[in-house]
Coordinates of C-alpha atoms in Angstrom, one line a residue:
M1 CA -0.1 0.1 0.4
T2 CA 1.1 4.0 -0.5
D3 CA 2.4 5.7 2.6
L4 CA -0.6 7.8 3.4
A5 CA 1.7 10.7 3.8
D6 CA 2.2 10.5 0.3
V7 CA -1.5 11.8 -0.1
V8 CA -1.4 15.1 -1.8
D9 CA -4.4 17.5 -0.1
L10 CA -6.1 18.5 -3.0
G11 CA -9.3 19.5 -1.6
A12 CA -12.6 21.2 -2.2
G13 CA -11.2 23.8 -3.5
Q14 CA -11.1 22.5 -7.0
V15 CA -14.6 22.1 -7.3
T16 CA -17.9 24.9 -7.6
G17 CA -19.7 24.3 -4.6
T18 CA -18.9 22.9 -1.3
P19 CA -19.1 19.5 -1.3
R20 CA -19.0 16.3 1.6
G21 CA -18.7 13.4 1.2
Y22 CA -19.4 13.1 -2.1
L23 CA -17.4 9.7 -3.4
N24 CA -19.2 8.5 -6.7
T25 CA -18.1 10.6 -9.5
A26 CA -17.7 7.3 -11.4
A27 CA -21.2 8.2 -11.9
E28 CA -21.7 11.9 -11.8
G29 CA -18.5 13.8 -11.0
L30 CA -19.1 17.3 -9.9
P31 CA -17.9 20.4 -12.2
L32 CA -14.4 22.6 -11.3
V33 CA -13.9 26.5 -10.5
G34 CA -14.7 28.2 -14.0
A35 CA -17.3 25.8 -15.0
D36 CA -19.9 29.5 -14.6
Q37 CA -17.2 31.5 -16.7
A38 CA -17.5 28.9 -19.1
M39 CA -20.6 28.6 -19.7
E40 CA -21.5 31.8 -19.3
R41 CA -18.5 32.6 -22.2
Y42 CA -20.4 30.0 -24.2
L43 CA -23.7 32.4 -23.7
T44 CA -21.8 36.2 -24.5
I45 CA -20.3 34.6 -28.5
K46 CA -24.3 33.0 -28.7
D47 CA -25.1 36.3 -28.3
R48 CA -24.2 37.1 -31.2
G49 CA -25.8 34.6 -33.0
S50 CA -23.7 33.7 -36.8
Q51 CA -21.5 36.0 -36.4
G52 CA -20.0 33.8 -33.1
R53 CA -19.8 31.0 -35.4
G54 CA -16.0 31.1 -35.6
E55 CA -15.3 32.1 -32.0
L56 CA -17.0 28.5 -30.9
D57 CA -14.5 26.6 -33.7
A58 CA -11.9 28.0 -32.2
I59 CA -12.7 26.8 -29.2
R60 CA -13.5 23.9 -29.9
D61 CA -10.7 23.2 -31.6
Q62 CA -8.4 24.9 -28.9
T63 CA -9.9 22.1 -26.8
A64 CA -9.4 19.2 -29.2
A65 CA -6.0 20.1 -28.7
L66 CA -5.7 20.0 -24.8
V67 CA -7.5 16.4 -25.2
G68 CA -5.3 15.1 -28.2
A69 CA -2.4 16.3 -25.5
T70 CA -4.2 14.1 -22.8
I71 CA -4.3 11.5 -24.3
G72 CA -1.3 11.3 -26.0
V73 CA -2.6 11.8 -29.7
D74 CA -2.6 14.5 -32.6
A75 CA -5.4 17.0 -32.7
A76 CA -7.1 15.9 -36.0
D77 CA -7.7 12.7 -34.9
V78 CA -10.3 14.2 -31.6
A79 CA -13.5 14.4 -32.6
F80 CA -16.5 15.7 -30.2
V81 CA -19.5 13.4 -30.4
A82 CA -22.9 13.2 -27.9
S83 CA -21.9 10.4 -25.5
T84 CA -19.4 7.3 -25.1
S85 CA -22.7 4.7 -26.2
R86 CA -22.1 6.7 -29.3
G87 CA -18.5 6.4 -29.9
L88 CA -19.4 2.5 -29.8
D89 CA -22.2 2.5 -31.7
I90 CA -19.2 3.9 -34.6
A91 CA -16.9 1.5 -34.4
L92 CA -19.8 -0.9 -34.3
Q93 CA -21.0 0.1 -37.4
S94 CA -17.2 0.4 -38.5
V95 CA -17.6 -2.8 -39.0
D96 CA -18.7 -5.2 -42.5
W97 CA -20.6 -8.0 -40.0
Q98 CA -21.0 -11.3 -41.4
P99 CA -22.7 -14.0 -39.8
G100 CA -20.3 -15.9 -38.0
D101 CA -17.7 -13.3 -37.2
N102 CA -17.5 -12.2 -33.2
I103 CA -16.4 -9.5 -30.6
V104 CA -14.7 -9.1 -27.2
F105 CA -15.6 -8.5 -24.3
G106 CA -15.1 -8.1 -20.6
D107 CA -17.5 -9.6 -18.3
T108 CA -17.4 -6.1 -16.1
E109 CA -18.0 -4.3 -19.1
F110 CA -20.9 -1.8 -18.9
P111 CA -24.3 -2.8 -19.8
T112 CA -24.6 -1.2 -23.2
I113 CA -22.3 -3.2 -24.8
A114 CA -24.0 -6.2 -23.2
F115 CA -27.0 -5.2 -25.4
A116 CA -24.8 -4.5 -28.3
S117 CA -23.9 -7.4 -28.5
T118 CA -27.5 -9.3 -28.4
L119 CA -28.7 -6.6 -31.2
L120 CA -25.5 -8.0 -33.2
A121 CA -26.2 -12.2 -32.4
Q122 CA -29.2 -11.5 -34.0
R123 CA -27.8 -10.9 -37.4
G124 CA -25.4 -14.6 -36.3
I125 CA -22.7 -12.2 -34.6
R126 CA -21.4 -14.3 -31.7
P127 CA -21.0 -12.8 -28.5
R128 CA -17.7 -14.2 -27.0
V129 CA -17.5 -12.6 -23.2
V130 CA -14.6 -12.8 -21.1
P131 CA -14.5 -13.8 -17.7
S132 CA -12.4 -12.7 -14.7
R133 CA -12.0 -13.6 -11.7
N134 CA -13.1 -11.5 -8.4
G135 CA -13.5 -8.7 -10.6
V136 CA -10.3 -9.3 -12.3
L137 CA -9.5 -9.5 -16.0
D138 CA -6.9 -10.8 -17.5
P139 CA -5.2 -9.4 -20.7
A140 CA -4.4 -13.3 -21.6
D141 CA -7.2 -14.7 -21.6
Y142 CA -8.9 -11.7 -24.1
V143 CA -6.1 -13.0 -26.4
A144 CA -7.1 -17.1 -26.0
Q145 CA -10.5 -15.9 -27.5
I146 CA -9.5 -13.2 -30.0
D147 CA -9.3 -15.5 -33.7
D148 CA -9.3 -15.2 -37.4
R149 CA -13.3 -14.3 -37.4
T150 CA -13.5 -11.3 -34.2
R151 CA -13.9 -8.2 -35.1
L152 CA -14.0 -6.2 -32.7
V153 CA -12.8 -5.9 -29.2
V154 CA -14.1 -3.1 -26.8
V155 CA -11.9 -2.8 -23.8
S156 CA -12.4 -0.8 -20.6
L157 CA -9.6 0.7 -19.6
V158 CA -10.8 1.2 -16.3
S159 CA -13.6 -1.3 -15.5
Y160 CA -17.3 0.8 -13.6
R161 CA -17.8 -1.6 -11.8
T162 CA -14.2 -3.5 -10.2
G163 CA -12.6 0.3 -10.9
Q164 CA -9.6 -2.4 -12.6
L165 CA -7.1 -0.3 -14.4
L166 CA -6.5 -2.7 -17.6
D167 CA -3.3 -1.9 -19.9
P168 CA -4.8 -3.1 -23.4
A169 CA -1.8 -3.1 -24.9
T170 CA -1.2 -6.3 -25.2
I171 CA -4.9 -7.0 -26.4
C172 CA -4.7 -4.9 -29.9
D173 CA -1.9 -6.9 -30.2
A174 CA -2.9 -10.2 -30.4
A175 CA -6.7 -8.3 -31.8
H176 CA -4.2 -6.5 -35.1
Q177 CA -2.5 -9.5 -35.5
H178 CA -6.2 -10.9 -36.0
G179 CA -7.7 -7.9 -38.4
A180 CA -9.6 -7.0 -35.5
L181 CA -10.0 -3.2 -34.3
V182 CA -10.7 -2.8 -30.4
F183 CA -12.4 0.3 -28.8
G184 CA -11.5 1.3 -25.7
D185 CA -13.8 2.7 -23.6
A186 CA -12.1 5.5 -21.5
V187 CA -15.4 7.4 -19.7
Q188 CA -14.5 5.7 -16.5
A189 CA -10.0 7.2 -16.5
V190 CA -9.4 10.0 -18.6
G191 CA -9.6 13.0 -15.9
G192 CA -8.6 10.5 -13.2
V193 CA -6.0 8.2 -14.2
Q194 CA -2.5 8.9 -17.0
V195 CA -4.3 7.1 -20.7
E196 CA -2.5 6.9 -23.6
A197 CA -4.5 6.1 -26.4
G198 CA -1.7 3.8 -28.0
D199 CA -2.7 1.4 -31.0
L200 CA -6.5 1.5 -29.9
D201 CA -8.5 2.2 -33.2
Y202 CA -11.0 4.0 -30.7
L203 CA -11.3 5.9 -28.0
C204 CA -14.0 7.8 -26.2
A205 CA -14.7 9.3 -23.0
G206 CA -17.9 10.8 -21.7
T207 CA -16.8 14.3 -20.2
F208 CA -19.2 14.7 -17.4
K209 CA -17.3 12.4 -14.7
W210 CA -13.6 12.5 -14.0
L211 CA -13.2 15.6 -16.1
G212 CA -15.3 18.0 -14.0
G213 CA -17.5 18.3 -17.5
V214 CA -21.2 18.4 -18.2
H215 CA -23.8 16.8 -20.1
G216 CA -24.0 16.1 -24.0
V217 CA -20.6 15.5 -25.4
A218 CA -17.8 12.9 -25.4
L219 CA -14.3 12.8 -26.7
F220 CA -13.7 10.7 -29.4
Y221 CA -10.3 9.0 -30.7
A222 CA -10.5 7.8 -34.3
N223 CA -6.5 6.3 -35.5
P224 CA -5.7 8.0 -38.6
Q225 CA -4.5 4.3 -39.5
T226 CA -8.0 2.5 -39.4
T227 CA -9.9 5.5 -40.3
A228 CA -7.7 5.6 -44.5
G229 CA -9.0 2.5 -45.1
G230 CA -11.3 1.8 -42.5
R231 CA -15.9 1.3 -43.5
P232 CA -17.3 5.3 -43.0
P233 CA -20.4 4.0 -40.8
Y234 CA -22.3 7.6 -42.1
A235 CA -22.0 10.8 -43.6
A236 CA -23.2 13.8 -41.8
Y237 CA -23.2 17.7 -42.1
R238 CA -20.3 17.9 -39.9
G239 CA -17.8 15.3 -41.9
V240 CA -17.7 15.8 -45.0
V241 CA -15.3 18.0 -46.6
D242 CA -18.1 20.5 -48.3
L243 CA -22.1 20.3 -47.5
F244 CA -22.7 21.2 -50.7
A245 CA -20.1 19.6 -53.3
P246 CA -22.1 20.1 -57.1
D247 CA -21.3 15.8 -57.1
R248 CA -22.3 14.9 -53.7
L249 CA -24.4 12.4 -55.4
Q250 CA -21.6 10.5 -56.9
R251 CA -19.8 11.0 -54.2
V252 CA -18.6 11.4 -51.3
D253 CA -15.8 13.2 -49.4
L254 CA -14.9 12.7 -45.0
H255 CA -12.8 14.7 -43.6
P256 CA -9.6 12.9 -43.8
G257 CA -9.4 13.0 -39.9
A258 CA -11.5 12.5 -36.7
R259 CA -13.9 14.6 -37.3
R260 CA -15.5 12.8 -40.1
F261 CA -17.0 11.0 -37.6
E262 CA -19.2 14.2 -36.3
E263 CA -23.0 14.7 -37.5
G264 CA -24.9 18.1 -36.6
M265 CA -23.8 21.1 -34.9
P266 CA -21.3 20.1 -31.8
N267 CA -22.9 21.0 -28.8
Y268 CA -21.0 24.6 -28.1
L269 CA -21.3 24.5 -24.4
A270 CA -20.3 21.6 -22.9
I271 CA -17.3 22.0 -24.9
S272 CA -16.0 24.9 -23.6
V273 CA -17.1 23.5 -20.3
L274 CA -14.6 21.2 -21.1
H275 CA -12.2 24.0 -22.7
S276 CA -12.2 25.2 -19.1
S277 CA -12.0 22.1 -16.9
L278 CA -9.4 20.0 -18.9
S279 CA -7.1 23.6 -18.4
R280 CA -7.8 23.2 -14.8
L281 CA -6.7 20.0 -15.3
R282 CA -3.5 20.1 -17.1
D283 CA -2.6 22.8 -14.6
I284 CA -3.1 20.8 -11.3
G285 CA -1.5 17.2 -13.2
I286 CA -3.2 14.2 -14.2
P287 CA -0.1 12.5 -12.5
R288 CA -1.0 14.6 -9.3
I289 CA -4.2 13.1 -9.5
Q290 CA -3.6 9.9 -9.7
Q291 CA -1.5 9.9 -7.1
H292 CA -3.8 11.7 -5.1
N293 CA -7.0 9.3 -5.7
R294 CA -4.7 6.1 -5.6
V295 CA -3.7 7.3 -2.1
L296 CA -7.2 7.8 -0.9
A297 CA -8.0 4.4 -2.6
A298 CA -5.0 2.6 -0.4
R299 CA -7.0 4.7 2.4
L300 CA -10.4 3.5 1.1
I301 CA -9.4 0.0 1.0
D302 CA -7.6 -0.7 4.5
G303 CA -10.3 0.6 6.7
L304 CA -12.4 -1.7 4.4
Q305 CA -10.5 -4.7 4.8
S306 CA -10.5 -3.5 8.7
Q307 CA -13.8 -4.0 9.1
G308 CA -14.3 -7.3 6.9
I309 CA -15.5 -6.5 4.0
R310 CA -13.5 -7.7 0.8
P311 CA -13.5 -5.1 -1.7
V312 CA -13.4 -6.4 -6.0
G313 CA -10.6 -5.8 -8.5
P314 CA -7.3 -6.0 -8.4
T315 CA -5.2 -6.1 -4.8
D316 CA -2.2 -3.8 -6.3
L317 CA -2.9 -0.7 -6.2
Q318 CA -0.7 0.4 -9.6
Q319 CA -3.4 -1.4 -11.4
R320 CA -6.4 0.3 -10.2
S321 CA -8.1 4.1 -9.9
S322 CA -9.6 4.9 -6.9
I323 CA -13.2 3.7 -7.7
V324 CA -13.3 0.3 -4.8
S325 CA -16.9 -1.6 -4.7
F326 CA -17.7 -4.2 -2.5
R327 CA -20.3 -6.5 -3.1
T328 CA -23.6 -7.2 -0.8
N329 CA -27.5 -7.8 -1.0
Q330 CA -27.9 -4.9 1.1
E331 CA -26.6 -2.2 -1.4
T332 CA -29.7 -0.1 -1.3
A333 CA -30.4 0.1 2.5
I334 CA -26.8 0.6 2.7
G335 CA -26.1 3.4 0.1
T336 CA -30.0 4.9 1.6
A337 CA -28.2 5.2 4.5
L338 CA -24.9 6.5 4.2
A339 CA -26.8 8.7 2.1
D340 CA -28.7 9.6 5.2
R341 CA -25.0 10.1 7.5
G342 CA -23.6 12.4 4.5
T343 CA -22.3 10.3 2.4
T344 CA -22.9 9.7 -2.1
V345 CA -21.7 6.7 -3.1
W346 CA -23.0 3.9 -6.0
A347 CA -25.2 1.4 -5.0
R348 CA -26.8 -0.6 -7.6
D349 CA -27.0 -3.9 -9.2
G350 CA -25.6 -6.4 -5.8
S351 CA -22.5 -3.8 -5.5
V352 CA -21.8 -0.4 -2.7
R353 CA -19.0 2.0 -5.3
L354 CA -17.0 4.6 -3.7
S355 CA -15.1 6.4 -6.0
A356 CA -13.3 10.0 -5.4
H357 CA -11.1 12.0 -6.8
L358 CA -8.9 15.6 -7.0
Y359 CA -11.7 16.6 -4.7
T360 CA -12.6 13.7 -2.1
T361 CA -10.0 14.4 1.4
A362 CA -8.9 12.0 3.7
A363 CA -11.4 12.8 6.1
D364 CA -13.5 12.2 3.5
I365 CA -13.1 8.8 3.0
D366 CA -12.7 8.1 7.0
D367 CA -15.9 9.7 7.3
A368 CA -17.5 6.8 4.8
L369 CA -15.2 4.1 6.6
T370 CA -17.2 5.3 10.1
Q371 CA -20.1 5.4 8.6
L372 CA -20.1 1.7 6.8
D373 CA -18.6 0.9 11.2
Q374 CA -21.9 2.5 12.1
L375 CA -23.9 0.6 10.1
R376 CA -22.5 -3.2 10.6
V377 CA -23.0 -2.1 14.2
Q378 CA -26.1 -1.8 14.7
G379 CA -26.6 -5.1 12.0
L380 CA -26.6 -3.5 9.0
S381 CA -24.8 -6.5 6.6
V382 CA -21.7 -4.7 4.7
A383 CA -20.0 -7.7 4.0
D384 CA -19.3 -9.5 0.7
T385 CA -22.7 -11.6 1.2
Q386 CA -23.2 -13.1 -2.5
P387 CA -20.6 -14.7 -4.3

C-alpha cells in the first residue's frame, strides 16, 4: 500500500460548490472552478448569433488540442460526439459484420456492450465474454478469445464496476494480428488516471465524470491508420469536406481526420466547459491527481478490509483506479443509510461503489468508513454476502 503520508491534499477548493462526503464521481463528477465562467462565455458568444460561430469553432479546436495532449494523440484525430455509447456505436457500425463473426469483451464491462452484442447476435454475430476472477480481467484471457473471425474487441481502460486499470497493449497486438479493431472505453479513466491512446483504433470518454464537464459531449479518438482504410459508418453535415459539393450525388468526401465522425452542430456549450476543466486539470497535473486518488483508494481499501469487507478488483494499487466497490445483497439500504449520514455513493446491482477524485479529502474517506462501521454495529450487513 502507498504511504498515507504521501497524500496530495487537493481538497474541495477545486469545485464550484463545497461537497461533503461526495464519493460518486464514477457516476457523476462535480463541476470544477471556472465552469460557470465558461458557460457565460459561451452565452456571450451565442448572443452574437451566426457571427459568433467562428469563435465557437476556435474553442472547439483548442479543446481538441487539449484532449490530444491529455491522451497522447494529434488534435486532428480527436472529434466530439454526444456520448460514450455513441462512440461505441461508431466502432460497431464501422465493421462489415458477417454471420459467424464474433465480438470480444469482458464481463465487467458497462451493460451497453451487452445490449449491443444481443442485437448483433440476432444477425449471427457471436459474443465472446472474457471472464474475470474477483473482478480482475487478465489480458491473456482476451487474447485466448481472439481469432480470425473476431471483428471488434471492447476494453474498458478502467472498469466501472471494479476500478481495474487495464493496459490494452497486449490486447491490441493480438486483435490487430487477426485483423480486428479495438475500442477503448475511457469514460472512467480520462481525468482520473493517465491515459495513452496508443494502438487503440477508437477511444471514447464522456466528459461529465472525471473530467469535470457537463452532459452531452464525449471526446472521441480515431486512429488515422484505422480511418484511412476503414468502412465509414455514416456521412453527416460536420463530417464532409464540402457540404454543398456539386457532385455530392456521385461521391462523398469525408474529412481525413476524426472530424468525419462529427454529425450536426457540436455541443459548443459542453465543449466550452470541457475547455475550462481540461485547462484546470492540465495545470494541476493528471499524475498528481492520480497519486492523490490512489492514496485515498489505499486508505479506503485498508479501512474496508479492517471491517471484514472484501473489495472486488485488483489488490495491487498500480492496477486500479480510485473506484472501490464491494458486493452485498443490501446495497439499497446501505446507500440510503450513507446518504442520510452525508456520504454519497453508488449502490446498485448488488454492489456499493465509492469513487474518490481530486476534490475528495482523507476526512471524506474516514467519515465513510466510520459510517459503514456504525451500520455494521447496528446490524446492517455490509460484508461481502454474494459469491
